[in-house]
Amino acid sequence: MHISEGVLKPEILIPAAALAVVWVVYLVYRLNLKEIPKVACMSALFFVASFIHIPLGPTSIHLMLGGLIGAFLGVNAMIAIFVGLLLQALLFGYGGLSVLGVNLLMIGAPAVLGGYFLKLSFKKFRALNWFLVGAVPLFVSSCILSLVLTLNGNEFIAVASLAFASNIALVGIEGLISFFAISFIYSVNKEFLKC
Amino acid sequence: MLKIVLAFVICATLNAHSLKVFAAQDGDFVDIKTYFYGNSPCKECKVEFIKDGKIFETLKTDDKGELKAKLKENKFEILVDGGLAHEKKITFETNSPIAADESSESNQAYITKFAIAFGAIFGIFALLYLLKRRK
């Protein structure tokens, strides 16, 4: 899911970086003191999840858990994912510093949708919405990834299609993970979900 | 005449059990072929890989007296034990240098990076917490 350094054009990188910086700074500014430990835990969860690789034919895909993080943090998921991506870029070379803005908008922005589906689950279609908590953000992220690669040039269209196709399986996997994770939390501590 | 015949018989007997070992590089692997005089393979024979007098790997040949092993050093000795005090030691050197096996080192580095990452996450949010609390 991470776009590597040196792939995208400056016309994409610079506006994305500017938008991501403004968004993160604003969220950090209005971040509640009590929310910080939870954001830190979710940042660690995101960091670890990215290292869980699932073999898929000749390639492998890795978990993101963006939707699940968004379900627990809402808009603050952007902060957690930003820290996770920053450390992955610095320590492991996942993505990179120049594409941090694009990767953050691609993974972090759709993650916020997780919170929306979690709220919706308390009104109707509980099980379906718990599945959508994980599935929809990742699907949106995949669409953004394909769109960004397509905007980068016609030579990336094939790569964009391949990236989208490989992430479709992950959409289902993450949907199931979020469904079981939220089901478990709901049965153990219902109050934890009402945040 | 008797002495000559006797010497010939002894030599033939010695030759009958002489062990031959051939090693050739195949990419990142070394192919070893072993056989006794008369082309009978040295089956299930112990093969030791020695570097600076220390055994760094011990393997066995198959039923054909052959062995394919991953190269871990650029220059080392191969000692084949054919049993009954039949041993053969040859020195092997790679044609092209192989990359050092960094798996254990990389695992250590991986764990260290993970520890640094978790420390950094804790540090970043702890700092944020302190800054927010001051306000």
mmCIF file of C-alpha atoms in Angstrom:
data_model
loop_
_atom_site.group_PDB
_atom_site.id
_atom_site.type_symbol
_atom_site.label_atom_id
_atom_site.label_comp_id
_atom_site.label_asym_id
_atom_site.label_seq_id
_atom_site.Cartn_x
_atom_site.Cartn_y
_atom_site.Cartn_z
ATOM 1 C CA MET A 1 0.000 0.000 0.000
ATOM 2 C CA HIS A 2 2.884 2.384 0.661
ATOM 3 C CA ILE A 3 4.047 4.307 -2.386
ATOM 4 C CA SER A 4 7.820 4.262 -2.591
ATOM 5 C CA GLU A 5 10.091 7.249 -2.899
ATOM 6 C CA GLY A 6 11.071 8.408 -6.373
ATOM 7 C CA VAL A 7 7.879 7.186 -8.036
ATOM 8 C CA LEU A 8 5.613 10.221 -7.932
ATOM 9 C CA LYS A 9 5.965 13.590 -9.606
ATOM 10 C CA PRO A 10 6.499 16.798 -7.545
ATOM 11 C CA GLU A 11 3.109 18.068 -8.793
ATOM 12 C CA ILE A 12 1.510 15.332 -6.687
ATOM 13 C CA LEU A 13 3.995 15.217 -3.812
ATOM 14 C CA ILE A 14 4.090 18.915 -2.873
ATOM 15 C CA PRO A 15 0.330 19.629 -2.581
ATOM 16 C CA ALA A 16 -0.211 16.330 -0.763
ATOM 17 C CA ALA A 17 2.593 17.094 1.685
ATOM 18 C CA ALA A 18 1.267 20.614 2.312
ATOM 19 C CA LEU A 19 -2.269 19.385 2.907
ATOM 20 C CA ALA A 20 -1.062 16.570 5.186
ATOM 21 C CA VAL A 21 1.119 18.908 7.267
ATOM 22 C CA VAL A 22 -1.716 21.413 7.771
ATOM 23 C CA TRP A 23 -4.148 18.629 8.660
ATOM 24 C CA VAL A 24 -1.805 16.932 11.165
ATOM 25 C CA VAL A 25 -0.752 20.197 12.803
ATOM 26 C CA TYR A 26 -4.395 21.222 13.213
ATOM 27 C CA LEU A 27 -5.322 17.830 14.719
ATOM 28 C CA VAL A 28 -2.353 17.890 17.109
ATOM 29 C CA TYR A 29 -3.329 21.420 18.162
ATOM 30 C CA ARG A 30 -6.873 20.393 19.072
ATOM 31 C CA LEU A 31 -5.959 16.960 20.436
ATOM 32 C CA ASN A 32 -7.449 16.271 23.846
ATOM 33 C CA LEU A 33 -4.982 15.378 26.610
ATOM 34 C CA LYS A 34 -6.975 12.265 27.554
ATOM 35 C CA GLU A 35 -6.911 10.992 23.978
ATOM 36 C CA ILE A 36 -3.100 10.875 23.743
ATOM 37 C CA PRO A 37 -2.500 7.407 25.310
ATOM 38 C CA LYS A 38 -5.135 5.867 23.027
ATOM 39 C CA VAL A 39 -3.629 7.557 19.957
ATOM 40 C CA ALA A 40 -0.190 6.243 20.970
ATOM 41 C CA CYS A 41 -1.518 2.679 21.331
ATOM 42 C CA MET A 42 -3.242 2.851 17.970
ATOM 43 C CA SER A 43 -0.096 4.241 16.385
ATOM 44 C CA ALA A 44 1.810 1.206 17.694
ATOM 45 C CA LEU A 45 -0.969 -1.067 16.388
ATOM 46 C CA PHE A 46 -0.744 0.483 12.929
ATOM 47 C CA PHE A 47 3.042 0.178 12.970
ATOM 48 C CA VAL A 48 2.932 -3.531 13.849
ATOM 49 C CA ALA A 49 0.028 -4.364 11.504
ATOM 50 C CA SER A 50 2.042 -3.190 8.504
ATOM 51 C CA PHE A 51 4.564 -5.944 9.202
ATOM 52 C CA ILE A 52 1.991 -8.737 9.079
ATOM 53 C CA HIS A 53 2.295 -10.023 5.534
ATOM 54 C CA ILE A 54 -0.244 -12.335 3.927
ATOM 55 C CA PRO A 55 0.980 -14.387 0.944
ATOM 56 C CA LEU A 56 -1.217 -13.900 -2.110
ATOM 57 C CA GLY A 57 -0.112 -15.918 -5.124
ATOM 58 C CA PRO A 58 3.209 -14.589 -6.393
ATOM 59 C CA THR A 59 3.035 -11.505 -4.193
ATOM 60 C CA SER A 60 2.114 -10.680 -0.597
ATOM 61 C CA ILE A 61 -0.082 -8.048 0.988
ATOM 62 C CA HIS A 62 0.204 -6.543 4.433
ATOM 63 C CA LEU A 63 -2.426 -5.466 6.924
ATOM 64 C CA MET A 64 -3.219 -1.796 7.519
ATOM 65 C CA LEU A 65 -6.035 -1.781 10.108
ATOM 66 C CA GLY A 66 -6.724 1.858 9.236
ATOM 67 C CA GLY A 67 -10.483 1.426 9.561
ATOM 68 C CA LEU A 68 -10.191 -0.142 12.989
ATOM 69 C CA ILE A 69 -7.891 2.687 14.120
ATOM 70 C CA GLY A 70 -10.356 5.222 12.711
ATOM 71 C CA ALA A 71 -13.199 3.517 14.581
ATOM 72 C CA PHE A 72 -11.469 4.069 17.917
ATOM 73 C CA LEU A 73 -9.886 7.457 17.244
ATOM 74 C CA GLY A 74 -12.119 9.201 14.700
ATOM 75 C CA VAL A 75 -10.260 12.080 13.041
ATOM 76 C CA ASN A 76 -7.275 11.556 15.367
ATOM 77 C CA ALA A 77 -6.480 8.406 13.394
ATOM 78 C CA MET A 78 -4.512 10.724 11.112
ATOM 79 C CA ILE A 79 -2.069 11.502 13.941
ATOM 80 C CA ALA A 80 -1.581 7.841 14.848
ATOM 81 C CA ILE A 81 -1.055 6.839 11.227
ATOM 82 C CA PHE A 82 1.274 9.793 10.619
ATOM 83 C CA VAL A 83 3.601 8.704 13.442
ATOM 84 C CA GLY A 84 3.468 5.092 12.267
ATOM 85 C CA LEU A 85 4.281 6.020 8.671
ATOM 86 C CA LEU A 86 7.038 8.387 9.744
ATOM 87 C CA LEU A 87 8.797 5.673 11.760
ATOM 88 C CA GLN A 88 8.322 3.086 9.016
ATOM 89 C CA ALA A 89 9.922 5.464 6.532
ATOM 90 C CA LEU A 90 12.820 6.383 8.831
ATOM 91 C CA LEU A 91 13.622 2.939 10.201
ATOM 92 C CA PHE A 92 12.508 0.440 7.568
ATOM 93 C CA GLY A 93 12.359 2.405 4.339
ATOM 94 C CA TYR A 94 8.641 1.737 3.896
ATOM 95 C CA GLY A 95 7.462 4.524 1.636
ATOM 96 C CA GLY A 96 9.711 7.459 2.349
ATOM 97 C CA LEU A 97 9.801 10.990 3.703
ATOM 98 C CA SER A 98 9.026 12.689 0.392
ATOM 99 C CA VAL A 99 5.897 10.543 -0.131
ATOM 100 C CA LEU A 100 4.819 10.720 3.501
ATOM 101 C CA GLY A 101 2.100 13.258 2.688
ATOM 102 C CA VAL A 102 0.622 11.157 -0.114
ATOM 103 C CA ASN A 103 0.787 7.952 1.939
ATOM 104 C CA LEU A 104 -0.807 9.687 4.917
ATOM 105 C CA LEU A 105 -3.695 11.084 2.873
ATOM 106 C CA MET A 106 -4.098 7.733 1.147
ATOM 107 C CA ILE A 107 -4.197 5.637 4.350
ATOM 108 C CA GLY A 108 -5.136 8.126 7.068
ATOM 109 C CA ALA A 109 -7.956 10.108 5.477
ATOM 110 C CA PRO A 110 -10.148 7.070 4.611
ATOM 111 C CA ALA A 111 -9.457 5.621 8.068
ATOM 112 C CA VAL A 112 -11.738 8.306 9.513
ATOM 113 C CA LEU A 113 -14.634 6.488 7.804
ATOM 114 C CA GLY A 114 -14.147 3.656 10.301
ATOM 115 C CA GLY A 115 -15.549 5.895 13.025
ATOM 116 C CA TYR A 116 -18.587 6.689 10.908
ATOM 117 C CA PHE A 117 -19.448 3.009 10.338
ATOM 118 C CA LEU A 118 -18.930 2.226 14.019
ATOM 119 C CA LYS A 119 -21.436 4.944 14.972
ATOM 120 C CA LEU A 120 -23.807 3.636 12.332
ATOM 121 C CA SER A 121 -23.558 0.113 13.792
ATOM 122 C CA PHE A 122 -25.287 1.279 16.980
ATOM 123 C CA LYS A 123 -28.329 2.300 14.945
ATOM 124 C CA LYS A 124 -28.773 -0.527 12.422
ATOM 125 C CA PHE A 125 -27.100 -3.489 10.664
ATOM 126 C CA ARG A 126 -24.582 -4.003 13.439
ATOM 127 C CA ALA A 127 -22.648 -6.943 11.964
ATOM 128 C CA LEU A 128 -22.522 -5.470 8.468
ATOM 129 C CA ASN A 129 -21.267 -2.117 9.722
ATOM 130 C CA TRP A 130 -18.591 -3.775 11.844
ATOM 131 C CA PHE A 131 -17.378 -5.473 8.676
ATOM 132 C CA LEU A 132 -17.506 -2.189 6.755
ATOM 133 C CA VAL A 133 -15.411 -0.496 9.464
ATOM 134 C CA GLY A 134 -12.392 -2.352 8.116
ATOM 135 C CA ALA A 135 -13.431 -2.915 4.510
ATOM 136 C CA VAL A 136 -14.562 0.516 3.306
ATOM 137 C CA PRO A 137 -11.532 2.589 4.417
ATOM 138 C CA LEU A 138 -9.175 0.125 2.772
ATOM 139 C CA PHE A 139 -11.262 0.070 -0.399
ATOM 140 C CA VAL A 140 -11.150 3.875 -0.522
ATOM 141 C CA SER A 141 -7.388 3.785 0.132
ATOM 142 C CA SER A 142 -6.965 1.363 -2.766
ATOM 143 C CA CYS A 143 -8.980 3.668 -5.026
ATOM 144 C CA ILE A 144 -6.827 6.653 -3.998
ATOM 145 C CA LEU A 145 -3.655 4.618 -4.595
ATOM 146 C CA SER A 146 -4.800 3.667 -8.098
ATOM 147 C CA LEU A 147 -5.911 7.230 -8.824
ATOM 148 C CA VAL A 148 -2.583 8.710 -7.666
ATOM 149 C CA LEU A 149 -0.599 6.233 -9.768
ATOM 150 C CA THR A 150 -2.804 6.900 -12.798
ATOM 151 C CA LEU A 151 -2.368 10.670 -12.371
ATOM 152 C CA ASN A 152 1.383 10.114 -12.220
ATOM 153 C CA GLY A 153 1.466 8.950 -15.842
ATOM 154 C CA ASN A 154 0.034 6.506 -18.345
ATOM 155 C CA GLU A 155 2.913 4.082 -17.747
ATOM 156 C CA PHE A 156 1.592 3.521 -14.216
ATOM 157 C CA ILE A 157 -1.899 2.432 -15.262
ATOM 158 C CA ALA A 158 -0.924 -1.248 -15.339
ATOM 159 C CA VAL A 159 0.695 -0.976 -11.901
ATOM 160 C CA ALA A 160 -2.368 0.874 -10.591
ATOM 161 C CA SER A 161 -4.673 -1.898 -11.807
ATOM 162 C CA LEU A 162 -2.462 -4.578 -10.285
ATOM 163 C CA ALA A 163 -2.244 -2.731 -6.956
ATOM 164 C CA PHE A 164 -6.008 -2.318 -6.858
ATOM 165 C CA ALA A 165 -6.657 -5.987 -7.682
ATOM 166 C CA SER A 166 -4.228 -7.248 -5.041
ATOM 167 C CA ASN A 167 -5.811 -5.028 -2.391
ATOM 168 C CA ILE A 168 -9.345 -6.312 -3.087
ATOM 169 C CA ALA A 169 -8.583 -9.523 -1.183
ATOM 170 C CA LEU A 170 -7.239 -7.444 1.683
ATOM 171 C CA VAL A 171 -10.507 -5.476 1.816
ATOM 172 C CA GLY A 172 -12.337 -8.679 2.757
ATOM 173 C CA ILE A 173 -9.627 -9.771 5.216
ATOM 174 C CA GLU A 174 -9.597 -6.414 7.010
ATOM 175 C CA GLY A 175 -13.394 -6.385 7.065
ATOM 176 C CA LEU A 176 -13.398 -9.744 8.842
ATOM 177 C CA ILE A 177 -10.650 -8.647 11.247
ATOM 178 C CA SER A 178 -12.590 -5.515 12.189
ATOM 179 C CA PHE A 179 -15.813 -7.529 12.532
ATOM 180 C CA PHE A 180 -14.259 -10.047 14.958
ATOM 181 C CA ALA A 181 -12.243 -7.396 16.831
ATOM 182 C CA ILE A 182 -15.271 -5.144 17.397
ATOM 183 C CA SER A 183 -17.491 -8.156 18.229
ATOM 184 C CA PHE A 184 -15.005 -9.166 20.910
ATOM 185 C CA ILE A 185 -14.681 -5.665 22.360
ATOM 186 C CA TYR A 186 -18.464 -5.265 22.265
ATOM 187 C CA SER A 187 -18.949 -8.445 24.294
ATOM 188 C CA VAL A 188 -16.174 -7.580 26.782
ATOM 189 C CA ASN A 189 -16.418 -3.806 27.211
ATOM 190 C CA LYS A 190 -19.198 -2.080 25.297
ATOM 191 C CA GLU A 191 -18.334 1.334 26.727
ATOM 192 C CA PHE A 192 -14.943 1.267 25.026
ATOM 193 C CA LEU A 193 -16.627 1.503 21.635
ATOM 194 C CA LYS A 194 -18.697 4.539 22.543
ATOM 195 C CA CYS A 195 -15.929 7.067 22.089
ATOM 196 C CA MET B 1 58.974 -61.421 -7.999
ATOM 197 C CA LEU B 2 56.893 -62.395 -4.985
ATOM 198 C CA LYS B 3 57.636 -59.024 -3.420
ATOM 199 C CA ILE B 4 56.476 -57.223 -6.549
ATOM 200 C CA VAL B 5 53.234 -59.200 -6.701
ATOM 201 C CA LEU B 6 52.665 -58.608 -2.979
ATOM 202 C CA ALA B 7 53.272 -54.886 -3.346
ATOM 203 C CA PHE B 8 50.890 -54.741 -6.304
ATOM 204 C CA VAL B 9 48.163 -56.569 -4.342
ATOM 205 C CA ILE B 10 48.589 -54.224 -1.369
ATOM 206 C CA CYS B 11 48.443 -51.168 -3.624
ATOM 207 C CA ALA B 12 45.348 -52.505 -5.361
ATOM 208 C CA THR B 13 43.701 -53.146 -1.991
ATOM 209 C CA LEU B 14 44.487 -49.620 -0.856
ATOM 210 C CA ASN B 15 43.184 -48.210 -4.110
ATOM 211 C CA ALA B 16 39.984 -50.232 -3.778
ATOM 212 C CA HIS B 17 39.014 -48.072 -0.823
ATOM 213 C CA SER B 18 40.526 -44.751 -1.810
ATOM 214 C CA LEU B 19 37.973 -41.969 -1.529
ATOM 215 C CA LYS B 20 37.553 -39.369 -4.230
ATOM 216 C CA VAL B 21 35.933 -36.018 -3.536
ATOM 217 C CA PHE B 22 35.042 -33.390 -6.121
ATOM 218 C CA ALA B 23 33.490 -30.019 -5.386
ATOM 219 C CA ALA B 24 32.202 -27.394 -7.792
ATOM 220 C CA GLN B 25 30.423 -24.102 -7.274
ATOM 221 C CA ASP B 26 26.882 -23.710 -8.576
ATOM 222 C CA GLY B 27 25.781 -20.156 -7.864
ATOM 223 C CA ASP B 28 25.339 -19.821 -4.114
ATOM 224 C CA PHE B 29 25.753 -23.570 -3.654
ATOM 225 C CA VAL B 30 28.564 -26.088 -3.725
ATOM 226 C CA ASP B 31 28.000 -29.430 -5.456
ATOM 227 C CA ILE B 32 29.982 -32.255 -3.896
ATOM 228 C CA LYS B 33 30.442 -35.681 -5.492
ATOM 229 C CA THR B 34 32.083 -38.488 -3.554
ATOM 230 C CA TYR B 35 32.946 -42.025 -4.543
ATOM 231 C CA PHE B 36 35.331 -44.818 -3.759
ATOM 232 C CA TYR B 37 37.673 -46.334 -6.261
ATOM 233 C CA GLY B 38 35.530 -48.263 -8.744
ATOM 234 C CA ASN B 39 32.773 -45.605 -8.897
ATOM 235 C CA SER B 40 30.806 -46.860 -5.888
ATOM 236 C CA PRO B 41 29.260 -43.781 -4.247
ATOM 237 C CA CYS B 42 30.073 -42.811 -0.683
ATOM 238 C CA LYS B 43 26.479 -43.123 0.563
ATOM 239 C CA GLU B 44 25.311 -41.311 3.687
ATOM 240 C CA CYS B 45 28.861 -40.193 4.377
ATOM 241 C CA LYS B 46 29.495 -37.428 6.854
ATOM 242 C CA VAL B 47 30.733 -34.203 5.263
ATOM 243 C CA GLU B 48 32.281 -31.510 7.423
ATOM 244 C CA PHE B 49 32.919 -27.948 6.348
ATOM 245 C CA ILE B 50 35.927 -26.507 8.134
ATOM 246 C CA LYS B 51 37.163 -22.946 8.352
ATOM 247 C CA ASP B 52 40.267 -22.019 10.370
ATOM 248 C CA GLY B 53 40.248 -25.440 12.008
ATOM 249 C CA LYS B 54 36.637 -25.067 13.173
ATOM 250 C CA ILE B 55 33.727 -27.095 11.824
ATOM 251 C CA PHE B 56 30.985 -24.653 10.829
ATOM 252 C CA GLU B 57 28.607 -27.156 9.211
ATOM 253 C CA THR B 58 28.115 -30.914 9.118
ATOM 254 C CA LEU B 59 25.999 -32.609 6.460
ATOM 255 C CA LYS B 60 25.603 -36.028 4.818
ATOM 256 C CA THR B 61 25.783 -37.215 1.242
ATOM 257 C CA ASP B 62 22.739 -38.846 -0.372
ATOM 258 C CA ASP B 63 22.421 -42.369 -1.849
ATOM 259 C CA LYS B 64 24.288 -41.213 -4.943
ATOM 260 C CA GLY B 65 27.163 -39.955 -2.807
ATOM 261 C CA GLU B 66 26.278 -36.386 -3.712
ATOM 262 C CA LEU B 67 25.573 -33.293 -1.687
ATOM 263 C CA LYS B 68 24.420 -29.774 -2.479
ATOM 264 C CA ALA B 69 25.126 -27.254 0.229
ATOM 265 C CA LYS B 70 24.593 -23.513 0.550
ATOM 266 C CA LEU B 71 27.865 -21.635 0.479
ATOM 267 C CA LYS B 72 28.594 -19.813 3.708
ATOM 268 C CA GLU B 73 32.273 -19.084 3.254
ATOM 269 C CA ASN B 74 34.470 -18.180 0.309
ATOM 270 C CA LYS B 75 37.327 -20.503 1.248
ATOM 271 C CA PHE B 76 37.074 -23.581 3.427
ATOM 272 C CA GLU B 77 37.983 -27.239 3.707
ATOM 273 C CA ILE B 78 35.663 -30.146 2.952
ATOM 274 C CA LEU B 79 36.279 -33.296 4.957
ATOM 275 C CA VAL B 80 34.424 -36.417 3.839
ATOM 276 C CA ASP B 81 34.347 -39.363 6.230
ATOM 277 C CA GLY B 82 33.799 -42.584 4.317
ATOM 278 C CA GLY B 83 33.988 -44.758 7.414
ATOM 279 C CA LEU B 84 36.614 -47.348 8.312
ATOM 280 C CA ALA B 85 39.255 -44.624 8.532
ATOM 281 C CA HIS B 86 38.660 -43.531 4.949
ATOM 282 C CA GLU B 87 38.735 -39.780 4.966
ATOM 283 C CA LYS B 88 39.396 -37.225 2.305
ATOM 284 C CA LYS B 89 39.971 -33.555 2.860
ATOM 285 C CA ILE B 90 40.012 -31.029 0.051
ATOM 286 C CA THR B 91 40.278 -27.268 0.057
ATOM 287 C CA PHE B 92 37.514 -25.423 -1.723
ATOM 288 C CA GLU B 93 37.507 -21.846 -2.898
ATOM 289 C CA THR B 94 34.637 -20.079 -4.641
ATOM 290 C CA ASN B 95 35.087 -18.673 -8.146
ATOM 291 C CA SER B 96 33.114 -15.573 -7.273
ATOM 292 C CA PRO B 97 32.833 -14.219 -3.718
ATOM 293 C CA ILE B 98 29.523 -14.906 -2.023
ATOM 294 C CA ALA B 99 27.670 -12.446 0.167
ATOM 295 C CA ALA B 100 28.122 -13.105 3.858
ATOM 296 C CA ASP B 101 25.147 -14.674 5.606
ATOM 297 C CA GLU B 102 23.559 -11.772 7.381
ATOM 298 C CA SER B 103 20.333 -13.454 8.503
ATOM 299 C CA SER B 104 21.135 -13.481 12.200
ATOM 300 C CA GLU B 105 22.576 -9.985 11.997
ATOM 301 C CA SER B 106 19.540 -8.680 10.128
ATOM 302 C CA ASN B 107 17.201 -10.300 12.652
ATOM 303 C CA GLN B 108 19.063 -8.510 15.418
ATOM 304 C CA ALA B 109 18.853 -5.247 13.485
ATOM 305 C CA TYR B 110 15.134 -5.818 12.888
ATOM 306 C CA ILE B 111 14.467 -6.324 16.601
ATOM 307 C CA THR B 112 16.553 -3.264 17.439
ATOM 308 C CA LYS B 113 14.611 -1.135 14.937
ATOM 309 C CA PHE B 114 11.320 -2.350 16.386
ATOM 310 C CA ALA B 115 12.492 -1.455 19.885
ATOM 311 C CA ILE B 116 13.561 1.992 18.647
ATOM 312 C CA ALA B 117 10.177 2.453 16.930
ATOM 313 C CA PHE B 118 8.186 1.620 20.067
ATOM 314 C CA GLY B 119 10.483 3.824 22.101
ATOM 315 C CA ALA B 120 9.957 6.622 19.590
ATOM 316 C CA ILE B 121 6.162 6.226 19.675
ATOM 317 C CA PHE B 122 6.250 6.404 23.461
ATOM 318 C CA GLY B 123 8.640 9.365 23.347
ATOM 319 C CA ILE B 124 6.670 11.357 20.768
ATOM 320 C CA PHE B 125 3.355 10.982 22.576
ATOM 321 C CA ALA B 126 4.891 11.477 26.014
ATOM 322 C CA LEU B 127 6.377 14.744 24.790
ATOM 323 C CA LEU B 128 3.042 15.725 23.287
ATOM 324 C CA TYR B 129 1.341 14.894 26.578
ATOM 325 C CA LEU B 130 3.782 17.055 28.552
ATOM 326 C CA LEU B 131 3.394 19.973 26.145
ATOM 327 C CA LYS B 132 -0.390 19.754 26.271
ATOM 328 C CA ARG B 133 -0.418 19.503 30.047
ATOM 329 C CA ARG B 134 1.662 22.676 30.371
ATOM 330 C CA LYS B 135 -0.998 24.603 28.477
#
